[in-house]
CSV table of C-alpha atoms and ligand atoms in Angstrom, one decimal:
chain,number,residue,atom,x,y,z
A,19,UNK,CA,-77.2,80.6,78.9
A,20,UNK,CA,-78.7,82.6,75.5
A,21,UNK,CA,-81.6,83.4,78.2
A,22,UNK,CA,-78.8,84.8,80.7
A,23,UNK,CA,-77.3,87.2,77.5
A,24,UNK,CA,-80.6,88.4,75.8
A,25,UNK,CA,-81.3,91.0,78.3
A,26,UNK,CA,-77.6,92.1,78.4
A,27,UNK,CA,-78.0,93.6,75.0
A,28,UNK,CA,-81.5,94.3,75.8
A,29,UNK,CA,-80.1,96.9,78.2
A,30,UNK,CA,-77.8,98.9,75.6
A,31,UNK,CA,-74.5,98.0,76.4
A,32,UNK,CA,-72.8,99.2,73.4
A,33,UNK,CA,-69.0,98.5,74.0
A,34,UNK,CA,-69.5,94.7,73.2
A,35,UNK,CA,-72.4,94.0,70.5
A,36,UNK,CA,-70.7,92.1,67.6
A,37,UNK,CA,-70.0,88.4,69.6
A,38,UNK,CA,-73.4,87.8,71.4
A,39,UNK,CA,-75.6,89.1,68.4
A,40,UNK,CA,-73.0,86.3,67.0
A,41,UNK,CA,-74.2,84.1,69.5
A,42,UNK,CA,-77.8,84.8,69.2
A,43,UNK,CA,-77.7,84.4,65.8
A,44,UNK,CA,-76.3,81.1,65.9
A,45,UNK,CA,-79.1,80.2,69.2
A,46,UNK,CA,-81.9,80.9,66.7
A,47,UNK,CA,-80.5,78.9,63.8
A,48,UNK,CA,-79.9,76.3,66.1
A,49,UNK,CA,-83.3,76.0,67.3
A,50,UNK,CA,-85.1,76.4,63.3
A,51,UNK,CA,-82.3,74.0,61.7
A,52,UNK,CA,-82.1,71.2,65.1
A,53,UNK,CA,-84.2,68.3,63.0
A,54,UNK,CA,-80.7,69.3,60.8
A,55,UNK,CA,-78.4,68.4,63.6
A,56,UNK,CA,-80.3,65.7,64.5
A,57,UNK,CA,-80.4,64.0,61.6
A,58,UNK,CA,-76.4,63.9,61.2
A,59,UNK,CA,-75.5,63.1,64.6
A,60,UNK,CA,-78.3,59.7,64.0
A,61,UNK,CA,-75.7,59.5,60.6
A,62,UNK,CA,-73.1,59.7,62.5
A,63,UNK,CA,-73.9,57.4,65.1
A,64,UNK,CA,-74.8,54.6,61.9
A,65,UNK,CA,-71.8,55.3,60.3
A,66,UNK,CA,-69.9,54.5,64.0
A,67,UNK,CA,-72.1,51.4,64.8
A,68,UNK,CA,-71.4,50.4,60.6
A,69,UNK,CA,-68.1,50.4,61.1
A,70,UNK,CA,-67.5,48.7,64.5
A,71,UNK,CA,-69.7,46.5,63.2
A,72,UNK,CA,-68.8,45.5,60.0
A,73,UNK,CA,-64.8,46.7,60.2
A,74,UNK,CA,-64.4,47.0,64.0
A,75,UNK,CA,-65.8,43.4,65.4
A,76,UNK,CA,-64.1,41.7,62.4
A,77,UNK,CA,-60.7,43.1,62.3
A,78,UNK,CA,-60.9,42.6,66.4
A,79,UNK,CA,-62.5,39.1,66.4
A,80,UNK,CA,-59.2,38.3,64.1
A,81,UNK,CA,-57.0,39.6,66.8
A,82,UNK,CA,-58.4,38.0,69.2
A,83,UNK,CA,-58.3,34.7,67.2
A,84,UNK,CA,-53.9,35.5,66.0
A,85,UNK,CA,-54.0,35.6,69.7
A,86,UNK,CA,-54.9,32.9,70.5
A,87,UNK,CA,-52.5,30.6,71.4
A,88,UNK,CA,-52.6,26.9,70.4
A,89,UNK,CA,-50.9,24.0,72.1
A,90,UNK,CA,-50.2,20.4,71.0
A,91,UNK,CA,-50.0,18.1,73.5
A,92,UNK,CA,-50.3,14.9,71.3
A,93,UNK,CA,-50.5,13.5,68.1
A,94,UNK,CA,-51.3,10.2,67.6
A,95,UNK,CA,-50.5,8.1,64.3
A,96,UNK,CA,-52.6,5.2,64.2
A,97,UNK,CA,-53.7,2.1,61.7
A,98,UNK,CA,-50.6,3.5,59.3
A,99,UNK,CA,-51.7,1.9,55.9
A,100,UNK,CA,-50.1,2.9,52.8
A,101,UNK,CA,-52.6,6.0,51.8
A,102,UNK,CA,-54.4,6.6,55.1
A,103,UNK,CA,-54.5,7.2,58.9
A,104,UNK,CA,-55.7,8.1,61.5
A,105,UNK,CA,-54.4,11.1,62.9
A,106,UNK,CA,-55.2,12.2,66.5
A,107,UNK,CA,-55.1,15.9,67.9
A,108,UNK,CA,-55.5,16.6,72.4
A,109,UNK,CA,-55.0,20.8,71.8
A,110,UNK,CA,-55.1,23.5,74.0
A,111,UNK,CA,-56.2,26.8,72.4
A,112,UNK,CA,-55.4,29.3,75.6
A,113,UNK,CA,-57.3,33.4,74.9
A,114,UNK,CA,-56.9,36.2,77.1
A,115,UNK,CA,-61.4,35.3,77.6
A,116,UNK,CA,-61.9,39.3,76.6
A,117,UNK,CA,-64.0,38.5,74.4
A,118,UNK,CA,-66.7,35.7,74.3
A,119,UNK,CA,-67.5,34.1,71.1
A,120,UNK,CA,-68.1,31.0,69.3
A,121,UNK,CA,-65.9,30.2,66.4
A,122,UNK,CA,-67.3,27.5,63.8
A,123,UNK,CA,-65.8,24.1,63.3
A,124,UNK,CA,-63.9,23.7,60.5
A,125,UNK,CA,-60.8,22.2,57.9
A,126,UNK,CA,-57.5,23.1,59.2
A,127,UNK,CA,-54.5,22.4,56.4
A,128,UNK,CA,-51.3,21.3,58.0
A,129,UNK,CA,-48.4,22.7,56.8
A,130,UNK,CA,-44.7,22.0,56.8
A,131,UNK,CA,-43.1,25.2,57.1
A,132,UNK,CA,-39.6,25.3,56.0
A,133,UNK,CA,-38.9,25.1,52.6
A,134,UNK,CA,-40.3,26.5,49.3
A,135,UNK,CA,-43.1,26.3,48.9
A,136,UNK,CA,-44.6,25.4,52.4
A,137,UNK,CA,-45.8,21.4,51.8
A,138,UNK,CA,-50.1,21.1,53.1
A,139,UNK,CA,-49.5,17.6,54.2
A,140,UNK,CA,-52.8,16.7,56.0
A,141,UNK,CA,-56.0,18.4,56.4
A,142,UNK,CA,-58.4,18.5,59.7
A,143,UNK,CA,-61.6,19.1,61.1
A,144,UNK,CA,-61.4,20.9,64.2
A,145,UNK,CA,-64.8,21.0,65.7
A,146,UNK,CA,-66.7,24.3,66.7
A,147,UNK,CA,-64.9,26.3,69.9
A,148,UNK,CA,-65.6,29.2,72.1
A,149,UNK,CA,-63.4,31.2,72.8
A,150,UNK,CA,-62.9,30.7,76.4
A,151,UNK,CA,-60.0,31.3,77.8
A,152,UNK,CA,-59.2,27.9,78.2
A,153,UNK,CA,-60.5,25.1,75.9
A,154,UNK,CA,-59.9,21.7,75.2
A,155,UNK,CA,-60.1,21.2,71.1
A,156,UNK,CA,-59.5,16.8,70.6
A,157,UNK,CA,-59.8,15.6,66.8
A,158,UNK,CA,-59.9,12.4,65.9
A,159,UNK,CA,-60.0,11.7,62.2
A,160,UNK,CA,-59.1,9.3,59.2
A,161,UNK,CA,-57.0,10.8,57.4
A,162,UNK,CA,-56.2,9.9,53.6
A,163,UNK,CA,-52.8,10.9,52.1
A,164,UNK,CA,-53.8,13.0,49.3
A,165,UNK,CA,-49.9,14.3,48.2
A,166,UNK,CA,-47.7,11.7,49.2
A,167,UNK,CA,-44.6,13.6,48.3
A,168,UNK,CA,-46.0,15.9,50.8
A,169,UNK,CA,-47.4,13.6,53.5
A,170,UNK,CA,-43.1,12.0,52.8
A,171,UNK,CA,-41.2,14.9,53.1
A,172,UNK,CA,-43.2,15.7,56.6
A,173,UNK,CA,-41.8,12.0,57.8
A,174,UNK,CA,-38.0,12.5,56.9
A,175,UNK,CA,-37.9,15.9,58.1
A,176,UNK,CA,-40.2,15.1,61.3
A,177,UNK,CA,-37.5,11.9,61.8
A,178,UNK,CA,-34.2,13.8,61.3
A,179,UNK,CA,-34.8,17.2,62.8
A,180,UNK,CA,-35.1,18.2,66.7
A,181,UNK,CA,-38.1,20.3,65.4
A,182,UNK,CA,-40.4,21.2,62.4
A,183,UNK,CA,-42.5,24.3,62.3
A,184,UNK,CA,-45.7,23.6,61.4
A,185,UNK,CA,-48.7,25.5,60.5
A,186,UNK,CA,-52.5,25.3,61.0
A,187,UNK,CA,-54.8,27.4,58.9
A,188,UNK,CA,-58.4,27.6,57.7
A,189,UNK,CA,-61.6,29.6,56.7
A,190,UNK,CA,-64.1,29.4,59.2
A,191,UNK,CA,-66.6,32.3,61.1
A,192,UNK,CA,-66.5,33.6,64.9
A,193,UNK,CA,-70.0,34.9,67.0
A,194,UNK,CA,-70.1,37.0,69.3
A,195,UNK,CA,-72.1,36.4,71.9
A,196,UNK,CA,-75.1,38.9,71.2
A,197,UNK,CA,-74.2,40.2,68.2
A,198,UNK,CA,-76.7,37.7,65.7
A,199,UNK,CA,-73.9,38.7,62.7
A,200,UNK,CA,-71.3,36.2,62.0
A,201,UNK,CA,-67.0,37.3,61.0
A,202,UNK,CA,-64.8,35.9,58.6
A,203,UNK,CA,-61.8,35.0,60.1
A,204,UNK,CA,-58.6,32.8,59.2
A,205,UNK,CA,-57.2,30.8,61.6
A,206,UNK,CA,-53.4,30.7,61.4
A,207,UNK,CA,-50.8,29.2,63.9
A,208,UNK,CA,-47.8,28.0,63.2
A,209,UNK,CA,-46.2,25.8,66.3
A,210,UNK,CA,-42.1,24.4,66.8
A,211,UNK,CA,-43.3,20.6,67.3
A,212,UNK,CA,-40.0,18.4,68.7
A,213,UNK,CA,-39.5,15.9,66.3
A,214,UNK,CA,-37.8,12.5,66.5
A,215,UNK,CA,-34.4,13.9,66.2
A,216,UNK,CA,-32.2,10.3,64.3
A,217,UNK,CA,-33.4,9.3,68.0
A,218,UNK,CA,-30.5,10.1,69.7
A,219,UNK,CA,-29.4,8.8,72.6
A,220,UNK,CA,-30.5,5.2,71.4
A,221,UNK,CA,-28.8,1.9,73.8
A,222,UNK,CA,-28.5,-1.3,72.5
A,223,UNK,CA,-29.0,-3.5,76.8
A,224,UNK,CA,-25.5,-5.0,77.0
A,225,UNK,CA,-27.1,-7.1,79.5
A,226,UNK,CA,-30.4,-8.2,77.8
A,227,UNK,CA,-27.7,-9.0,74.5
A,228,UNK,CA,-27.5,-12.8,72.8
A,229,UNK,CA,-25.5,-13.6,70.5
A,230,UNK,CA,-24.4,-17.1,69.3
A,231,UNK,CA,-22.5,-18.7,67.0
A,232,UNK,CA,-24.6,-20.2,64.5
A,233,UNK,CA,-27.3,-18.7,62.6
A,234,UNK,CA,-30.6,-19.8,63.7
A,235,UNK,CA,-33.9,-21.2,61.5
A,236,UNK,CA,-34.8,-17.4,61.2
A,237,UNK,CA,-31.2,-17.0,60.5
A,238,UNK,CA,-30.4,-14.3,63.1
A,239,UNK,CA,-28.0,-14.9,65.4
A,240,UNK,CA,-28.7,-12.2,67.7
A,241,UNK,CA,-31.4,-11.2,70.1
A,242,UNK,CA,-31.5,-7.7,72.8
A,243,UNK,CA,-33.7,-5.0,73.3
A,244,UNK,CA,-32.6,-1.3,72.4
A,245,UNK,CA,-34.0,1.6,73.9
A,246,UNK,CA,-35.0,4.0,71.1
A,247,UNK,CA,-35.5,7.6,72.8
A,248,UNK,CA,-38.8,9.6,71.3
A,249,UNK,CA,-37.8,13.1,71.9
A,250,UNK,CA,-41.1,14.6,70.4
A,251,UNK,CA,-45.0,14.4,71.0
A,252,UNK,CA,-46.2,11.7,68.4
A,253,UNK,CA,-47.3,8.4,69.1
A,254,UNK,CA,-46.7,6.3,65.7
A,255,UNK,CA,-47.6,2.8,64.9
A,256,UNK,CA,-44.6,2.0,62.1
A,257,UNK,CA,-44.7,-2.0,62.3
A,258,UNK,CA,-41.9,-3.9,60.9
A,259,UNK,CA,-38.3,-2.0,60.3
A,260,UNK,CA,-35.9,-3.5,58.1
A,261,UNK,CA,-32.9,-1.9,58.6
A,262,UNK,CA,-29.6,-2.3,57.2
A,263,UNK,CA,-26.8,-1.9,59.4
A,264,UNK,CA,-23.0,-0.5,58.6
A,265,UNK,CA,-19.9,-0.4,60.6
A,266,UNK,CA,-18.3,2.6,58.8
A,267,UNK,CA,-18.7,1.7,55.0
A,268,UNK,CA,-19.1,-1.9,55.5
A,269,UNK,CA,-22.6,-3.3,55.6
A,270,UNK,CA,-22.4,-6.1,58.6
A,271,UNK,CA,-25.8,-7.0,58.4
A,272,UNK,CA,-29.8,-6.4,59.1
A,273,UNK,CA,-31.6,-5.8,62.2
A,274,UNK,CA,-35.1,-6.2,62.9
A,275,UNK,CA,-37.4,-4.3,65.0
A,276,UNK,CA,-40.9,-6.0,65.2
A,277,UNK,CA,-44.2,-4.7,66.0
A,278,UNK,CA,-42.9,-0.8,66.1
A,279,UNK,CA,-45.6,1.6,68.3
A,280,UNK,CA,-43.2,4.4,69.2
A,281,UNK,CA,-44.1,6.1,72.2
A,282,UNK,CA,-43.3,9.9,73.5
A,283,UNK,CA,-40.5,9.1,76.2
A,284,UNK,CA,-38.4,6.2,76.3
A,285,UNK,CA,-39.1,3.3,74.4
A,286,UNK,CA,-38.0,-0.8,75.2
A,287,UNK,CA,-38.0,-2.9,72.5
A,288,UNK,CA,-36.9,-6.5,71.4
A,289,UNK,CA,-34.4,-6.4,68.2
A,290,UNK,CA,-32.7,-9.1,66.9
A,291,UNK,CA,-30.0,-9.2,63.7
A,292,UNK,CA,-28.2,-11.4,61.6
A,293,UNK,CA,-24.5,-10.6,61.8
A,294,UNK,CA,-22.1,-11.1,59.6
A,295,UNK,CA,-19.4,-13.2,63.0
A,296,UNK,CA,-16.2,-12.5,60.7
A,297,UNK,CA,-16.6,-8.4,60.1
A,298,UNK,CA,-17.5,-8.3,63.9
A,299,UNK,CA,-14.8,-10.3,65.2
A,300,UNK,CA,-12.9,-8.2,62.7
A,301,UNK,CA,-13.6,-5.2,63.5
A,302,UNK,CA,-13.0,-5.6,67.7
A,303,UNK,CA,-9.9,-7.4,67.0
A,304,UNK,CA,-9.4,-3.8,64.6
A,305,UNK,CA,-6.3,-1.5,66.1
A,306,UNK,CA,-9.3,1.1,66.2
A,307,UNK,CA,-11.6,-0.5,68.1
A,308,UNK,CA,-9.8,-2.9,69.7
A,309,UNK,CA,-9.1,-1.3,73.4
A,310,UNK,CA,-12.5,-0.4,74.0
A,311,UNK,CA,-14.7,-3.2,72.5
A,312,UNK,CA,-17.5,-0.5,71.4
A,313,UNK,CA,-18.2,-0.1,67.3
A,314,UNK,CA,-20.2,2.9,66.2
A,315,UNK,CA,-23.0,0.9,64.5
A,316,UNK,CA,-25.4,3.1,61.9
A,317,UNK,CA,-28.6,1.7,60.8
A,318,UNK,CA,-30.2,2.6,57.7
A,319,UNK,CA,-33.8,2.4,57.0
A,320,UNK,CA,-33.9,-0.8,54.3
A,321,UNK,CA,-37.8,-2.0,54.6
A,322,UNK,CA,-41.0,-1.3,56.5
A,323,UNK,CA,-44.1,-2.9,56.8
A,324,UNK,CA,-46.8,-2.5,58.6
A,325,UNK,CA,-49.7,-5.8,58.3
A,326,UNK,CA,-48.3,-7.2,55.1
A,327,UNK,CA,-48.4,-3.8,54.0
A,328,UNK,CA,-45.3,-1.5,52.6
A,329,UNK,CA,-45.1,2.1,54.5
A,330,UNK,CA,-43.0,4.2,52.0
A,331,UNK,CA,-43.4,7.1,53.4
A,332,UNK,CA,-41.9,6.0,56.8
A,333,UNK,CA,-39.7,3.5,55.0
A,334,UNK,CA,-38.4,6.9,52.7
A,335,UNK,CA,-37.9,8.3,56.6
A,336,UNK,CA,-35.6,5.8,58.3
A,337,UNK,CA,-33.6,5.1,54.9
A,338,UNK,CA,-32.5,8.8,54.4
A,339,UNK,CA,-30.2,8.8,57.7
A,340,UNK,CA,-27.5,6.4,59.3
A,341,UNK,CA,-28.7,6.5,62.7
A,342,UNK,CA,-25.0,5.6,64.4
A,343,UNK,CA,-25.6,3.6,67.7
A,344,UNK,CA,-22.8,3.0,69.8
A,345,UNK,CA,-22.5,-0.7,71.3
A,346,UNK,CA,-20.6,-2.5,73.9
A,347,UNK,CA,-20.0,-5.7,71.4
A,348,UNK,CA,-16.6,-6.4,72.7
A,349,UNK,CA,-18.8,-7.3,76.3
A,350,UNK,CA,-21.7,-9.2,74.4
A,351,UNK,CA,-19.3,-10.9,72.6
A,352,UNK,CA,-17.5,-12.0,76.2
A,353,UNK,CA,-20.5,-12.7,77.9
A,354,UNK,CA,-22.1,-15.0,75.0
A,355,UNK,CA,-19.6,-16.8,73.2
A,356,UNK,CA,-16.5,-16.3,76.8
A,357,UNK,CA,-14.4,-14.6,74.9
A,358,UNK,CA,-12.3,-11.5,74.8
A,359,UNK,CA,-11.4,-10.2,71.2
A,360,UNK,CA,-8.8,-7.6,72.0
A,361,UNK,CA,-6.0,-5.6,70.2
A,362,UNK,CA,-4.0,-8.5,68.6
A,363,UNK,CA,-6.5,-11.6,68.4
A,364,UNK,CA,-7.3,-13.9,65.5
B,28,NAG,C1,-55.4,12.2,74.0
B,28,NAG,O1,-56.1,12.3,75.2
B,28,NAG,C2,-56.7,11.3,75.7
B,28,NAG,C3,-57.1,10.9,77.5
B,28,NAG,O2,-56.1,11.2,77.9
B,28,NAG,C4,-55.9,9.2,75.5
B,28,NAG,O3,-56.5,8.8,76.1
B,28,NAG,C5,-55.3,10.0,74.1
B,28,NAG,O4,-54.5,8.8,74.0
B,28,NAG,C6,-55.1,11.2,73.7
B,28,NAG,N1,-54.7,11.3,72.2
B,28,NAG,C7,-53.3,12.1,72.1
B,28,NAG,C8,-53.2,12.1,70.9
B,28,NAG,O5,-52.5,12.5,73.0
B,29,NAG,C1,-58.2,15.6,75.3
B,29,NAG,O1,-56.7,15.5,76.0
B,29,NAG,C2,-56.8,15.9,77.3
B,29,NAG,C3,-55.3,16.5,77.0
B,29,NAG,O2,-54.7,15.8,76.1
B,29,NAG,C4,-57.3,14.8,77.5
B,29,NAG,O3,-56.8,14.9,78.9
B,29,NAG,C5,-58.5,14.3,77.5
B,29,NAG,O4,-59.0,13.9,78.5
B,29,NAG,C6,-58.8,14.5,76.6
B,29,NAG,N1,-60.4,13.9,76.0
B,29,NAG,C7,-60.8,13.2,75.3
B,29,NAG,C8,-62.4,13.9,75.2
B,29,NAG,O5,-60.7,12.5,74.7
B,30,NAG,C1,-35.0,19.3,58.7
B,30,NAG,O1,-34.7,17.3,58.1
B,30,NAG,C2,-34.1,17.7,56.3
B,30,NAG,C3,-33.9,16.4,55.9
B,30,NAG,O2,-33.0,16.3,56.7
B,30,NAG,C4,-33.4,18.6,56.2
B,30,NAG,O3,-33.0,18.5,54.5
B,30,NAG,C5,-33.6,20.1,56.6
B,30,NAG,O4,-32.8,21.4,56.5
B,30,NAG,C6,-34.0,20.6,58.1
B,30,NAG,N1,-34.3,21.6,58.4
B,30,NAG,C7,-34.3,22.4,59.3
B,30,NAG,C8,-34.7,23.5,59.6
B,30,NAG,O5,-33.9,21.7,59.7
B,31,NAG,C1,-25.5,4.6,55.0
B,31,NAG,O1,-24.2,4.5,55.2
B,31,NAG,C2,-23.2,3.8,54.7
B,31,NAG,C3,-22.4,3.2,54.8
B,31,NAG,O2,-21.1,4.5,55.1
B,31,NAG,C4,-23.4,4.6,52.6
B,31,NAG,O3,-23.0,4.0,52.1
B,31,NAG,C5,-24.6,5.3,52.9
B,31,NAG,O4,-24.9,6.4,51.6
B,31,NAG,C6,-25.7,6.1,54.2
B,31,NAG,N1,-26.6,6.4,53.8
B,31,NAG,C7,-27.0,7.5,53.8
B,31,NAG,C8,-29.0,7.8,53.5
B,31,NAG,O5,-26.6,8.7,54.4
B,32,NAG,C1,-44.4,-8.1,61.9
B,32,NAG,O1,-43.9,-9.6,61.4
B,32,NAG,C2,-44.7,-10.9,62.7
B,32,NAG,C3,-44.0,-11.7,61.8
B,32,NAG,O2,-43.5,-12.0,61.1
B,32,NAG,C4,-45.8,-10.8,62.4
B,32,NAG,O3,-46.3,-12.5,62.6
B,32,NAG,C5,-46.3,-9.6,63.0
B,32,NAG,O4,-48.0,-9.4,62.0
B,32,NAG,C6,-46.3,-8.3,61.7
B,32,NAG,N1,-46.6,-6.5,62.4
B,32,NAG,C7,-46.5,-5.9,61.7
B,32,NAG,C8,-47.9,-5.0,63.0
B,32,NAG,O5,-46.9,-6.4,60.9
B,33,NAG,C1,-34.1,11.3,74.9
B,33,NAG,C2,-35.0,12.2,74.4
B,33,NAG,O1,-35.2,13.2,74.1
B,33,NAG,N1,-36.3,11.6,75.5
B,33,NAG,C3,-37.5,12.4,75.6
B,33,NAG,C4,-37.8,11.6,75.1
B,33,NAG,O2,-39.4,12.0,75.1
B,33,NAG,C5,-39.8,12.7,76.6
B,33,NAG,C6,-41.1,13.3,76.5
B,33,NAG,O3,-41.8,13.5,75.1
B,33,NAG,C7,-38.8,14.0,76.8
B,33,NAG,O4,-39.4,14.4,78.1
B,33,NAG,C8,-37.7,13.1,76.9
B,33,NAG,O5,-36.5,14.3,77.4
């Protein structure tokens, strides 16, 4: 550019002297101080690179981690003891796959949300992962119950509610592929998981019910099967459960379910009971129930024992609310005892 303009001025074109001369001055200046420009340019490049590495990349890494989706496919709570259990979690982490990075192993704290302050009820060690599009993350770990109140509250909520909100949080480091540095990030996910919803839909199967007039040596007069739905993705090793059985406000007996291992979906389990015959007959002939013979039984957890030990966290959860199940006791009496107790019976 300067090569073209210089001759113009030299030929004595006086109408526009100012601008070219300024340009010339600048050109001369640039030529003289090129090194200063180079240094300034280099400084800017270094600054930009530093910003990207120290501010940009960590922010991008955190954003990508925040965008990643955690999906819980299954949770097993097994080998339950009074203050410990084995927790297994199968999960998948899905990202958009745009960043290739290695995420360090970390300790995640699990919180029950929806209560103030939120409750840390367990910690789990998550393995190292790569931020590939689709990652399976399975964890199997012996957990010692550090905060019994928090774990009990979690069980109460999990038993009663249709959904519970759980968060997993932990500090870890991310190393993007091609960079040698690791960046601090926080893994933080909140999930809505299905709870047990108080076993809504539990049925006592009439065809399998055996009712007798006399109590046997174990003090029982009822044996049968119940279908207990588990609307959650949790498998729970609960153990031997004892329930008090109410009809309205009247205690009409005790129900036992032994070796209760609750799987997701339908669970057909053996039940046995010691029922107060007089109360049942009175209820069946009462105005309220005599027509249909169907009585709403309320089951309230009394104790949970697993291999001889009391599991207070499950016991408290099952004792936190009455679970109502309509039982066609009229048909059960008719089938087993050959009697029809209806309106006006003695
Ligand atoms: C995880 O998957 C394995 C293999 O399919 C299965 O055996 C295990 O029970 C699952 N665990 C959970 C907690 O869902
Ligand atoms: C992890 O869990 C997934 C799905 O839940 C299962 O398909 C896979 O087999 C499990 N892997 C191991 C090693 O248990
Ligand atoms: C979950 O259940 C507990 C205990 O029944 C109750 O106090 C709480 O309000 C419920 N929370 C939600 C979000 O439904
Ligand atoms: C369960 O029902 C019985 C009988 O009506 C009642 O006495 C008891 O307080 C109820 N328990 C809970 C936790 O609602
Ligand atoms: C439940 O009780 C029965 C009979 O007492 C016993 O044989 C069984 O081992 C108990 N099961 C558990 C899981 O504790
Ligand atoms: C009655 C009920 O809620 N059943 C559910 C039990 O759990 C399975 C799987 O978790 C669901 O598919 C059922 O709908």
